[in-house]
Coordinates of C-alpha atoms in Angstrom, one line a residue:
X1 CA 12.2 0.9 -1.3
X2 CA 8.3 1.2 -0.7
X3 CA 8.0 1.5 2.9
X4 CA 4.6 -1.6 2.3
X5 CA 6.9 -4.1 0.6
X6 CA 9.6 -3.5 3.0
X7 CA 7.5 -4.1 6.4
X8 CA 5.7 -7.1 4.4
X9 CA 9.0 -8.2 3.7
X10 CA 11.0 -8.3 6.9
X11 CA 8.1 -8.5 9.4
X12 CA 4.6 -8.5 8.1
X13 CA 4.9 -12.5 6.8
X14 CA 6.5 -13.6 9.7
X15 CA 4.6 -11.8 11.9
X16 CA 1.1 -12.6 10.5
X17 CA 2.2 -15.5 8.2
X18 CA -2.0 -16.3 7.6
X19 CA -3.0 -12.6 6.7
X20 CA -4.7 -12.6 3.0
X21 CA -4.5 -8.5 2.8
X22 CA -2.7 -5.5 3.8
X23 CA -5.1 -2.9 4.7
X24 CA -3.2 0.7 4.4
X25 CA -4.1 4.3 5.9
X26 CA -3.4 6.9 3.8
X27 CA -4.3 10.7 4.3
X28 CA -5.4 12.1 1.0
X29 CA -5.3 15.7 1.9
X30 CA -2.5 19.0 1.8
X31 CA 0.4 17.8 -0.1
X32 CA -0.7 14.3 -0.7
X33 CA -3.9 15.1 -1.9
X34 CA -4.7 12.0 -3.7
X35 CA -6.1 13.2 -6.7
X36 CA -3.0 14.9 -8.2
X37 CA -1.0 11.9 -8.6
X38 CA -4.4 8.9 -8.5
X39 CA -3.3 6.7 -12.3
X40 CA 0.2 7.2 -11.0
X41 CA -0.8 5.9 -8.0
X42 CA -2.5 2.7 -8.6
X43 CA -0.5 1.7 -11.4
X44 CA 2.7 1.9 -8.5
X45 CA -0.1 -0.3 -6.2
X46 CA -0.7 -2.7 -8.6
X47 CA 3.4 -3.6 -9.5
X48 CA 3.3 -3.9 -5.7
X49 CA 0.7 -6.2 -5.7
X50 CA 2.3 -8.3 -8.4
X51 CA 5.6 -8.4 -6.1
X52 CA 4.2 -9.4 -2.7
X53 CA 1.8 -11.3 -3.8
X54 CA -0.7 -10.2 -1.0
X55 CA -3.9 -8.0 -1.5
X56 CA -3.4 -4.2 -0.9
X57 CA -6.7 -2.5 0.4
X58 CA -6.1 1.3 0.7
X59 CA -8.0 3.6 2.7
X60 CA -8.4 7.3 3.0
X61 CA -9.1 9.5 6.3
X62 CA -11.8 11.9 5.2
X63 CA -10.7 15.9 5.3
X64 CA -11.6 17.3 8.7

């Protein structure tokens, strides 16, 4: 299960049941370097979207 939906799920609604978006911190370097896997990526964000029904914003730490 996606690690978002399931902490939406069981306690991000109940816990903040007037939040209008998720913002998410992702680090987009080494192995998950964003760019080898980016359509794959948002098209998996946007069926995510669609389920939860919330707004998804992603951000990325900047490489040090």
């Amino acid at each position: 299960m996606n690690p978002i939906k399931h902490w939406w799920n069981n306690y991000g609604k109940t816990a903040y049941p007037n939040a209008n978006s998720i913002l998410a911190l992702r680090d987009g370097g080494g192995s998950n370097n964003s760019n080898h896997y980016h359509y794959m990526f948002k098209q998996d964000l946007q069926k995510l979207v669609d389920e939860i029904e919330i707004e998804l914003i992603i951000a990325h730490y900047s490489g040090c």
